[in-house]
Structure formats: C-alpha cells, structure tokens
C-alpha positions as a printed Julia matrix, in Angstrom:
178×3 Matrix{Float64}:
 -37.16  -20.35  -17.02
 -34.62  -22.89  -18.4
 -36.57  -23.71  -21.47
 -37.02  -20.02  -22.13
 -33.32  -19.61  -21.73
 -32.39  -22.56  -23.83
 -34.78  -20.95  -26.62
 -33.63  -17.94  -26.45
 -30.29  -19.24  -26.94
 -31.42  -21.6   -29.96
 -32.96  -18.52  -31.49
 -30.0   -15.99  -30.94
 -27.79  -19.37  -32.65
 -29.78  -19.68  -35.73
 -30.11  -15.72  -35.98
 -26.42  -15.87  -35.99
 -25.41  -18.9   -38.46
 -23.15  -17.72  -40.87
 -22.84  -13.86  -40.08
 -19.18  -13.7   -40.01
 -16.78  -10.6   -40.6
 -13.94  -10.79  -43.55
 -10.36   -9.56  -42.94
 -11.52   -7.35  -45.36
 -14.38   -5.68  -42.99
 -11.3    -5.94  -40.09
  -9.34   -4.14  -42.75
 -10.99   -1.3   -43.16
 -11.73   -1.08  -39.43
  -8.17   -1.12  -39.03
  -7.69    1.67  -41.44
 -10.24    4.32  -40.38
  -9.33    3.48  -36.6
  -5.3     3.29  -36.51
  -5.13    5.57  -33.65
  -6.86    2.75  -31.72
  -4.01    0.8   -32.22
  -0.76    3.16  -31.49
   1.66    1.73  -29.11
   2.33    3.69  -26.4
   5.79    5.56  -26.75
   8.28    4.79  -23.9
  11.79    7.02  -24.04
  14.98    5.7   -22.18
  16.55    8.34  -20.61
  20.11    9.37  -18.92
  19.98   12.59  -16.56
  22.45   14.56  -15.01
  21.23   16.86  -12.34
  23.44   19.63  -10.58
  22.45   22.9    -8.55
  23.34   25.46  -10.6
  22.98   26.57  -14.51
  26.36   27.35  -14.77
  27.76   23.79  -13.99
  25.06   22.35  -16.07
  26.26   24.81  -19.08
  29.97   23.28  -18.23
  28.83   19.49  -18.3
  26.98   20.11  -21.24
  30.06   21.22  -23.42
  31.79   18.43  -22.49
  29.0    16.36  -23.58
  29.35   18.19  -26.94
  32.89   17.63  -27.16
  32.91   14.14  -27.06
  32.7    13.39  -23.13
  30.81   10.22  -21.95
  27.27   10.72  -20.38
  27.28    7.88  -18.52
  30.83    8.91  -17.06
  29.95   12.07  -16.63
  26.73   11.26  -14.65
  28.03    9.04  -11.91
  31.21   11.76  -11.22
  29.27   15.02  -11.51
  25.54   14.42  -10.76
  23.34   14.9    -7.97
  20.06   12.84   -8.89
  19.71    9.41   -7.65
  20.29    8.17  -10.78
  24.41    9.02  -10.46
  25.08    5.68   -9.41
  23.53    4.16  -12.58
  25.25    6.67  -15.12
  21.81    8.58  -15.35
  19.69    5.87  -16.0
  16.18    6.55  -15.48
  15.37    3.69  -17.94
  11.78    3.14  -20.2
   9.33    6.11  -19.12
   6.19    6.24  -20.5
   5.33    9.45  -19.01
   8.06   12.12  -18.04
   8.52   12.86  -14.06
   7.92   16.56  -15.3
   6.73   18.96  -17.89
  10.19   20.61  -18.69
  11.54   17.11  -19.06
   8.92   16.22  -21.43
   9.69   19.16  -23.73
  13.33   18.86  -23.5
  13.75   14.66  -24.27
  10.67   13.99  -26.75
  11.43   15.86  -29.62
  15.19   14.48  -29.07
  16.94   12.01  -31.79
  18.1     8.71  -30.03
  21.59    9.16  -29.35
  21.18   13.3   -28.72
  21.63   15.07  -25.85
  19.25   17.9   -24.72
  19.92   21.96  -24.07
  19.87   23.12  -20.12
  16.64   23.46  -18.58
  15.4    24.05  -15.04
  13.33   21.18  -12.95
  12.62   20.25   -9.75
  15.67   19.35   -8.42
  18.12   21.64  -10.48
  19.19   21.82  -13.46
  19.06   19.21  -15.73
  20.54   17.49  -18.82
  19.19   14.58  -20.77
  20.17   12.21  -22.94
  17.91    9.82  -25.14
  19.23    6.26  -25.27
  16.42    4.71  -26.96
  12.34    5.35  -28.31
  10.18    2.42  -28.89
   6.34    2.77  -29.25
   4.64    5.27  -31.28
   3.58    4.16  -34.31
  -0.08    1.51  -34.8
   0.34   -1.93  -34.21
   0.73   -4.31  -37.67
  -2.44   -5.16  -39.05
  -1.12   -8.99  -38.51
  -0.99   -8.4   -35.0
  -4.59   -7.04  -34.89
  -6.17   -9.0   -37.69
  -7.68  -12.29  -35.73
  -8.87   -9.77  -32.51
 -10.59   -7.51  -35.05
 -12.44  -10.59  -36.51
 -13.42  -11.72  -33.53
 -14.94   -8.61  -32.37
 -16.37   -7.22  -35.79
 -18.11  -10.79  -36.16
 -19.67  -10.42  -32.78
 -20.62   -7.16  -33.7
 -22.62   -8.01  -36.59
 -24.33  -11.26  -34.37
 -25.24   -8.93  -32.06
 -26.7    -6.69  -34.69
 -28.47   -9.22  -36.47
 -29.87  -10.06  -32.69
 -30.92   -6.58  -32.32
 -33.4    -6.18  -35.82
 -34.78   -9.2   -35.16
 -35.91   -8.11  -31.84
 -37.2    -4.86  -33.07
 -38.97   -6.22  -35.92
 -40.44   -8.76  -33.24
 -41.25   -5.69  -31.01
 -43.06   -3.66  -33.78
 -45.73   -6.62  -33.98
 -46.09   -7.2   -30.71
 -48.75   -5.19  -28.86
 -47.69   -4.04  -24.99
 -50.13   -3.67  -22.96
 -49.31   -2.46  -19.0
 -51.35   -3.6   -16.19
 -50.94   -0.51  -13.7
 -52.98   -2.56  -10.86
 -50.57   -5.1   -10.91
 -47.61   -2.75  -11.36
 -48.78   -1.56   -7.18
C-alpha cells in the first residue's frame, strides 16, 4: 500500500510539473466573479426610541434644526442604547426590517424619517458605512493563484485518469462481490 501511495504521488507530481496559473488567468477570474469578493456592508448606527409618534415627530425637528443626536438620545430616549447617545455601533444585519429600510439607503451623517418598530418609534442616524464594494484585486491576487493553479493540477490529474480509464478494461467478479 505504501509503494502504491508513494507512486501515485510521484505520478500526480510529474502530471503536475509546471501547470501553473498567471495573474492573468486570476485576473479574469477576478473579473467575471467580483461578487465573490464584496465585503460585507456593516452600518453604524445611533437610535432614539420613544412611545409615541408624536414625540418622535418632535425629536426629529430638533434633529433637523441643528440639535445633537447623541444629546438628544441619552435625555429623551427609551432604548438601551440612551446611555451611549444611541449607539448601536457596526451592524451587519439590522435588528429589524423597518430599520433596515429606514438606515440603508441613508447618507453617512443623515438622519432617518419616523417609522414604527418593535419597541416604539424610532429615529436613526447613520454615523458611518464601510463594506460594500469587492475586495482589491491586490488583496485577492496571490489566493486566486493559489487556488486557480490547483485547479488546473487537479484537472490535469483528472484527463489523465480518464484517458487511463478508457484503455483499461473492468471486469467485475460478482462471486467475489458476495
């Protein structure tokens, strides 16, 4: 069994010898596959949270005239996140659906219209967005080597195999297969 195994490997070695890929092959992988390679989007978020749509209409013209989320947050709001001015931090994925719609199309520094959500009625702010948009090709480049080159060893494995399998003849012992 070893000296199959080491000829096997000797075999699959000089199958391989000099099938490489190009960072021109990882290239054009990169570019017909950039969705592969998006970084996830994270949003930092401020909320303020208050029982009733009237004193979330209030808070939010004062956020339109000029009045300090953070500020606002810790005196008037009823989430958790008071304490912190709002902070909820980096999400990658929004606590709820109405949230979602409300902060994601927002501009960083922009503060969102009322909407209803679990606990009230709420008011975001977007602090920051990072994430998004494909990873540099730079980044990428010496992975997508890697694994293209293996790719084509493997493939170069895999003909040789089936061109060894079309001359071989198979024959199945049924007896012995009892």
């Amino acid at each position: 069994d070893f000296r199959k195994t080491l000829l096997v490997q000797e075999v699959a070695t000089e199958l391989t010898k000099g099938i490489e890929a190009a960072e021109g092959d990882a290239r054009e992988y990169y570019d017909k596959n950039q969705k592969e390679f998006i970084v996830k989007p994270e949003w930092k978020i401020r909320e303020i949270v208050v029982p009733t749509e009237g004193e979330a209409k209030d808070i939010l013209v004062l956020l339109l005239q000029g009045a300090d989320f953070a500020e606002t947050a810790v005196a008037r709001s009823k989430a958790p996140t008071a304490a912190k001015g709002g902070d909820k931090g980096f999400v990658g994925k929004f606590p709820f659906e109405q949230m979602q719609a409300a902060a994601a199309p927002l501009e960083v520094g922009k503060v969102s219209s009322v909407f209803k959500g679990p606990d009230g009625y709420y008011v975001v702010k977007l602090d920051d967005k990072k994430g998004g948009e494909p990873k540099p090709f730079a980044s990428v480049k010496n992975e997508l080597i890697k694994g293209l080159t293996l790719r084509k060893q493997q493939e170069a494995v895999l003909e040789h195999l089936n061109k060894l399998a079309g001359k071989t003849s198979i024959q199945v012992n049924e007896d012995l297969l009892k």
